[in-house]
Amino acid sequence: MDWFTLALMSAITLAAADALTKKFLPTYRGWELLVIRIGVPAFLLLPVIFIYPIPAVPAAFGGLMAILIPLEIAAMLLYMIAIRDCPLYLTLPYLSFTPVFNILTAYLFLGETVSWRGFAGICFVVSGAYILNLNQNNRGTWLAPLSAITRERGSRLMLSAAAIYSVTSVLSKRAMGYATPESFGPFYYTLIGVVLLVLTAAVKPGSLRVLGQRPVQHLIIGTLMAVMVCTHFLAIARVEVAYMISVKRSSLLFGILFGALLFKERHTVRHLAAGTLMLIGVWMIAT
């Protein structure tokens, strides 16, 4: 299977997991959603760790894991609350801001700079966000949608998650240098899952009860997330990361489509147009 097919599978399974989480688990608290979205796929990925074992790594790798794991859990918590409580069209497209924030984080941590092409990509992302919020306030000036971003809770939560992911994406790139793409992804996600479950047992043991509820729905969502992780890193192993990420960001458009099909979310044409602009911006930044 080529890298493009794998990356597209990663995008579709991520969008499907988001939509089905919103459909099947609307009453779950944020931490309970973490248990399902991280804990279940972590269990399913255990066999992959034995197929692609992590190689011997230096102490610096452990230090990076200690920083990355709490950040990943915090970002996923914000992500889950956003898609649970708010329309998908007002939350998922804001993940496109991760590469925008990466301009700063990559410079600070890796010394990478931005080209004029990257700056143009930022303009596309911001334009897409502007169009996305036109329906939030039909009165007033053309600047009203920009201020609406700060008022919409789901957008704020996803922007916060995007900012955290901009840090974890840079630090995990450094950590992957000590391993291989095939071994790092399943190991990384399983380690996050183990830490989350241990932490949950210690501070929120009641949240573990959800594991015994709705097993079919949990297994479907967990399987989608596990496939997303595997295809993500298998794709990265076959092509430059920038190309893979550009394709994977099509999950935003799939998410909007799923929102329209499952939840009858309105203004689909406008949202797809806005999402397309944001994806163009992501592609220009990433390539």
Short mmCIF file of C-alpha atoms in Angstrom, two decimals:
data_model
loop_
_atom_site.label_atom_id
_atom_site.label_comp_id
_atom_site.label_asym_id
_atom_site.label_seq_id
_atom_site.Cartn_x
_atom_site.Cartn_y
_atom_site.Cartn_z
CA MET A 1 0.00 0.00 0.00
CA ASP A 2 1.46 3.40 -0.98
CA TRP A 3 1.94 6.34 1.37
CA PHE A 4 -0.94 8.40 -0.08
CA THR A 5 -3.48 5.62 0.51
CA LEU A 6 -2.17 5.11 4.04
CA ALA A 7 -2.31 8.84 4.81
CA LEU A 8 -5.84 9.09 3.43
CA MET A 9 -6.88 6.12 5.58
CA SER A 10 -5.40 7.89 8.59
CA ALA A 11 -7.43 11.02 7.80
CA ILE A 12 -10.69 9.15 7.26
CA THR A 13 -10.37 7.00 10.38
CA LEU A 14 -9.57 10.05 12.52
CA ALA A 15 -12.58 11.95 11.19
CA ALA A 16 -14.81 8.90 11.64
CA ALA A 17 -13.61 8.41 15.22
CA ASP A 18 -14.38 12.07 15.97
CA ALA A 19 -17.87 11.88 14.51
CA LEU A 20 -18.74 8.56 16.17
CA THR A 21 -17.41 9.81 19.51
CA LYS A 22 -19.82 12.72 19.25
CA LYS A 23 -22.69 10.42 18.18
CA PHE A 24 -22.18 7.45 20.52
CA LEU A 25 -20.76 9.12 23.63
CA PRO A 26 -22.49 12.53 23.98
CA THR A 27 -23.04 12.17 27.75
CA TYR A 28 -19.48 11.13 28.64
CA ARG A 29 -17.39 13.55 30.66
CA GLY A 30 -14.14 14.80 29.18
CA TRP A 31 -11.93 12.43 31.18
CA GLU A 32 -14.15 9.46 30.35
CA LEU A 33 -13.70 10.27 26.68
CA LEU A 34 -9.94 10.20 27.20
CA VAL A 35 -10.19 6.71 28.66
CA ILE A 36 -11.99 5.51 25.53
CA ARG A 37 -10.06 7.46 22.89
CA ILE A 38 -6.61 6.69 24.32
CA GLY A 39 -7.01 3.68 26.60
CA VAL A 40 -8.90 1.38 24.21
CA PRO A 41 -6.64 1.89 21.15
CA ALA A 42 -3.57 1.62 23.40
CA PHE A 43 -4.71 -1.89 24.38
CA LEU A 44 -5.36 -2.77 20.73
CA LEU A 45 -1.87 -1.54 19.74
CA LEU A 46 -0.04 -3.75 22.24
CA PRO A 47 0.62 -6.53 19.67
CA VAL A 48 2.15 -3.99 17.27
CA ILE A 49 4.79 -3.13 19.86
CA PHE A 50 6.05 -6.73 19.69
CA ILE A 51 6.02 -6.70 15.90
CA TYR A 52 7.94 -3.40 15.75
CA PRO A 53 9.84 -3.22 19.06
CA ILE A 54 11.34 0.08 20.13
CA PRO A 55 15.16 0.02 19.79
CA ALA A 56 17.58 0.88 22.58
CA VAL A 57 17.24 4.60 23.32
CA PRO A 58 19.27 7.09 25.39
CA ALA A 59 18.12 8.87 28.54
CA ALA A 60 17.18 11.93 26.48
CA PHE A 61 14.34 9.90 24.95
CA GLY A 62 12.85 9.31 28.40
CA GLY A 63 13.09 13.01 29.19
CA LEU A 64 11.16 13.86 26.05
CA MET A 65 8.50 11.29 26.92
CA ALA A 66 8.11 12.87 30.37
CA ILE A 67 7.35 16.21 28.69
CA LEU A 68 5.25 14.89 25.83
CA ILE A 69 2.84 12.56 27.64
CA PRO A 70 1.14 15.13 29.91
CA LEU A 71 0.94 17.57 27.01
CA GLU A 72 -0.68 14.94 24.76
CA ILE A 73 -3.24 14.07 27.45
CA ALA A 74 -4.07 17.74 28.01
CA ALA A 75 -4.47 18.38 24.27
CA MET A 76 -6.69 15.33 23.80
CA LEU A 77 -8.85 16.40 26.75
CA LEU A 78 -9.46 19.81 25.16
CA TYR A 79 -10.03 18.11 21.79
CA MET A 80 -12.61 15.70 23.20
CA ILE A 81 -14.58 18.36 25.07
CA ALA A 82 -14.65 20.54 21.96
CA ILE A 83 -16.06 17.89 19.61
CA ARG A 84 -18.45 16.59 22.27
CA ASP A 85 -20.04 19.94 23.10
CA CYS A 86 -19.80 21.95 19.87
CA PRO A 87 -20.60 21.49 16.14
CA LEU A 88 -17.82 19.76 14.23
CA TYR A 89 -17.64 22.59 11.68
CA LEU A 90 -16.76 25.06 14.44
CA THR A 91 -14.10 22.88 16.03
CA LEU A 92 -12.26 20.54 13.65
CA PRO A 93 -11.10 23.18 11.13
CA TYR A 94 -9.19 24.98 13.88
CA LEU A 95 -6.74 22.08 13.95
CA SER A 96 -5.38 23.77 10.83
CA PHE A 97 -3.80 26.32 13.13
CA THR A 98 -1.28 23.75 14.39
CA PRO A 99 1.19 24.44 11.54
CA VAL A 100 0.61 28.17 12.05
CA PHE A 101 1.73 27.82 15.66
CA ASN A 102 4.51 25.53 14.41
CA ILE A 103 6.11 28.55 12.79
CA LEU A 104 6.99 29.79 16.27
CA THR A 105 7.60 26.46 18.00
CA ALA A 106 9.73 25.07 15.19
CA TYR A 107 11.85 28.22 15.25
CA LEU A 108 12.25 28.08 19.03
CA PHE A 109 13.02 24.36 19.31
CA LEU A 110 14.51 23.49 15.91
CA GLY A 111 15.67 26.82 14.48
CA GLU A 112 13.39 26.48 11.44
CA THR A 113 12.27 29.65 9.67
CA VAL A 114 9.25 30.53 7.50
CA SER A 115 9.35 31.32 3.78
CA TRP A 116 7.07 33.73 1.92
CA ARG A 117 5.17 30.67 0.74
CA GLY A 118 4.60 29.77 4.37
CA PHE A 119 3.38 33.28 5.11
CA ALA A 120 0.91 33.00 2.22
CA GLY A 121 -0.28 29.72 3.74
CA ILE A 122 -0.99 31.54 7.01
CA CYS A 123 -3.17 34.01 5.11
CA PHE A 124 -5.19 31.13 3.63
CA VAL A 125 -5.70 29.57 7.06
CA VAL A 126 -6.84 32.85 8.59
CA SER A 127 -9.13 33.51 5.62
CA GLY A 128 -10.72 30.09 6.03
CA ALA A 129 -11.30 30.75 9.73
CA TYR A 130 -12.86 34.11 8.84
CA ILE A 131 -15.33 32.56 6.37
CA LEU A 132 -16.09 29.76 8.83
CA ASN A 133 -17.34 32.31 11.35
CA LEU A 134 -19.36 34.54 9.02
CA ASN A 135 -22.56 32.91 10.24
CA GLN A 136 -21.72 33.72 13.87
CA ASN A 137 -22.66 37.37 13.55
CA ASN A 138 -24.47 38.62 10.44
CA ARG A 139 -24.59 42.13 11.76
CA GLY A 140 -21.83 44.66 12.28
CA THR A 141 -18.52 44.99 10.46
CA TRP A 142 -16.57 42.46 8.45
CA LEU A 143 -14.27 42.16 11.46
CA ALA A 144 -17.04 40.62 13.56
CA PRO A 145 -16.22 36.98 12.61
CA LEU A 146 -12.68 37.33 13.90
CA SER A 147 -13.93 38.40 17.31
CA ALA A 148 -16.46 35.53 17.18
CA ILE A 149 -13.57 33.07 17.30
CA THR A 150 -12.77 34.25 20.81
CA ARG A 151 -16.41 33.97 21.89
CA GLU A 152 -17.08 30.45 20.56
CA ARG A 153 -16.08 27.97 23.27
CA GLY A 154 -15.48 25.07 20.88
CA SER A 155 -13.16 27.17 18.73
CA ARG A 156 -11.19 28.31 21.78
CA LEU A 157 -10.80 24.77 23.05
CA MET A 158 -9.61 23.47 19.68
CA LEU A 159 -7.26 26.41 19.20
CA SER A 160 -5.74 25.59 22.59
CA ALA A 161 -5.37 21.95 21.55
CA ALA A 162 -3.79 23.05 18.27
CA ALA A 163 -1.27 25.17 20.17
CA ILE A 164 -0.30 22.24 22.40
CA TYR A 165 -0.04 19.93 19.38
CA SER A 166 2.32 22.43 17.79
CA VAL A 167 4.69 21.79 20.70
CA THR A 168 4.22 18.01 20.83
CA SER A 169 4.69 17.68 17.07
CA VAL A 170 8.08 19.37 17.30
CA LEU A 171 9.25 17.48 20.38
CA SER A 172 7.97 14.13 19.09
CA LYS A 173 9.89 14.73 15.85
CA ARG A 174 13.02 14.99 17.95
CA ALA A 175 12.07 11.87 19.94
CA MET A 176 11.42 9.87 16.76
CA GLY A 177 15.03 10.48 15.81
CA TYR A 178 15.99 7.95 18.49
CA ALA A 179 13.68 5.24 17.12
CA THR A 180 11.91 4.40 13.84
CA PRO A 181 8.51 5.58 12.54
CA GLU A 182 7.15 2.03 12.59
CA SER A 183 8.07 1.44 16.22
CA PHE A 184 7.65 4.94 17.62
CA GLY A 185 3.95 5.51 16.86
CA PRO A 186 2.44 2.41 18.50
CA PHE A 187 4.91 2.61 21.42
CA TYR A 188 4.19 6.31 21.95
CA TYR A 189 0.40 5.95 21.88
CA THR A 190 0.42 2.83 24.05
CA LEU A 191 2.67 4.54 26.60
CA ILE A 192 0.27 7.49 26.72
CA GLY A 193 -2.61 5.05 27.22
CA VAL A 194 -0.87 3.22 30.08
CA VAL A 195 -0.01 6.47 31.86
CA LEU A 196 -3.56 7.72 31.39
CA LEU A 197 -5.13 4.56 32.81
CA VAL A 198 -2.77 4.52 35.81
CA LEU A 199 -3.46 8.21 36.43
CA THR A 200 -7.19 7.61 36.10
CA ALA A 201 -7.08 4.74 38.59
CA ALA A 202 -5.28 7.00 41.05
CA VAL A 203 -7.26 10.24 40.79
CA LYS A 204 -10.49 9.47 38.89
CA PRO A 205 -11.20 5.76 39.41
CA GLY A 206 -14.90 6.25 38.70
CA SER A 207 -14.05 7.12 35.11
CA LEU A 208 -12.81 3.58 34.52
CA ARG A 209 -16.39 2.31 34.84
CA VAL A 210 -17.12 3.52 31.32
CA LEU A 211 -14.92 0.74 29.98
CA GLY A 212 -17.67 -1.70 30.86
CA GLN A 213 -20.34 0.30 29.07
CA ARG A 214 -21.17 0.29 25.35
CA PRO A 215 -18.41 -2.21 24.47
CA VAL A 216 -19.31 -2.34 20.77
CA GLN A 217 -19.18 1.44 20.37
CA HIS A 218 -15.93 1.63 22.34
CA LEU A 219 -14.35 -1.08 20.21
CA ILE A 220 -15.38 0.67 16.98
CA ILE A 221 -13.92 4.00 18.11
CA GLY A 222 -10.80 2.35 19.56
CA THR A 223 -10.22 0.38 16.36
CA LEU A 224 -10.54 3.51 14.24
CA MET A 225 -8.01 5.30 16.45
CA ALA A 226 -5.62 2.34 16.36
CA VAL A 227 -5.82 2.18 12.57
CA MET A 228 -5.25 5.94 12.45
CA VAL A 229 -2.05 5.62 14.49
CA CYS A 230 -0.68 2.68 12.48
CA THR A 231 -1.45 4.16 9.06
CA HIS A 232 -0.10 7.53 10.18
CA PHE A 233 3.34 6.17 10.99
CA LEU A 234 3.41 3.66 8.16
CA ALA A 235 2.77 6.55 5.78
CA ILE A 236 5.51 8.62 7.41
CA ALA A 237 7.88 5.70 6.91
CA ARG A 238 7.29 5.85 3.14
CA VAL A 239 7.36 9.58 2.40
CA GLU A 240 8.42 12.95 3.76
CA VAL A 241 6.42 13.98 6.84
CA ALA A 242 5.27 17.24 5.24
CA TYR A 243 3.51 15.43 2.39
CA MET A 244 1.83 12.96 4.72
CA ILE A 245 0.56 15.67 7.07
CA SER A 246 -0.86 17.65 4.16
CA VAL A 247 -2.96 14.65 3.10
CA LYS A 248 -3.95 13.77 6.66
CA ARG A 249 -5.35 17.26 7.21
CA SER A 250 -8.14 16.26 4.81
CA SER A 251 -9.67 14.80 7.99
CA LEU A 252 -11.06 18.31 8.51
CA LEU A 253 -13.18 18.06 5.38
CA PHE A 254 -14.23 14.50 6.17
CA GLY A 255 -15.20 15.67 9.65
CA ILE A 256 -17.41 18.43 8.22
CA LEU A 257 -19.05 15.91 5.88
CA PHE A 258 -19.67 13.48 8.74
CA GLY A 259 -21.13 16.35 10.75
CA ALA A 260 -23.57 17.12 7.97
CA LEU A 261 -24.56 13.45 7.52
CA LEU A 262 -24.84 12.41 11.17
CA PHE A 263 -25.93 15.63 12.88
CA LYS A 264 -27.54 17.61 10.05
CA GLU A 265 -25.13 20.47 10.66
CA ARG A 266 -26.05 23.34 8.35
CA HIS A 267 -24.22 25.61 5.90
CA THR A 268 -22.15 22.66 4.62
CA VAL A 269 -21.12 24.40 1.38
CA ARG A 270 -19.79 27.42 3.25
CA HIS A 271 -18.02 25.22 5.77
CA LEU A 272 -16.44 23.08 3.05
CA ALA A 273 -15.27 26.23 1.26
CA ALA A 274 -13.74 27.53 4.49
CA GLY A 275 -12.18 24.15 5.28
CA THR A 276 -10.73 23.96 1.77
CA LEU A 277 -9.07 27.36 2.17
CA MET A 278 -7.60 26.27 5.47
CA LEU A 279 -6.33 23.03 3.94
CA ILE A 280 -4.68 24.97 1.10
CA GLY A 281 -2.96 27.07 3.72
CA VAL A 282 -1.80 23.98 5.60
CA TRP A 283 -0.47 22.48 2.35
CA MET A 284 1.44 25.67 1.52
CA ILE A 285 2.93 25.79 5.00
CA ALA A 286 3.85 22.12 5.10
CA THR A 287 5.37 21.76 1.61
#
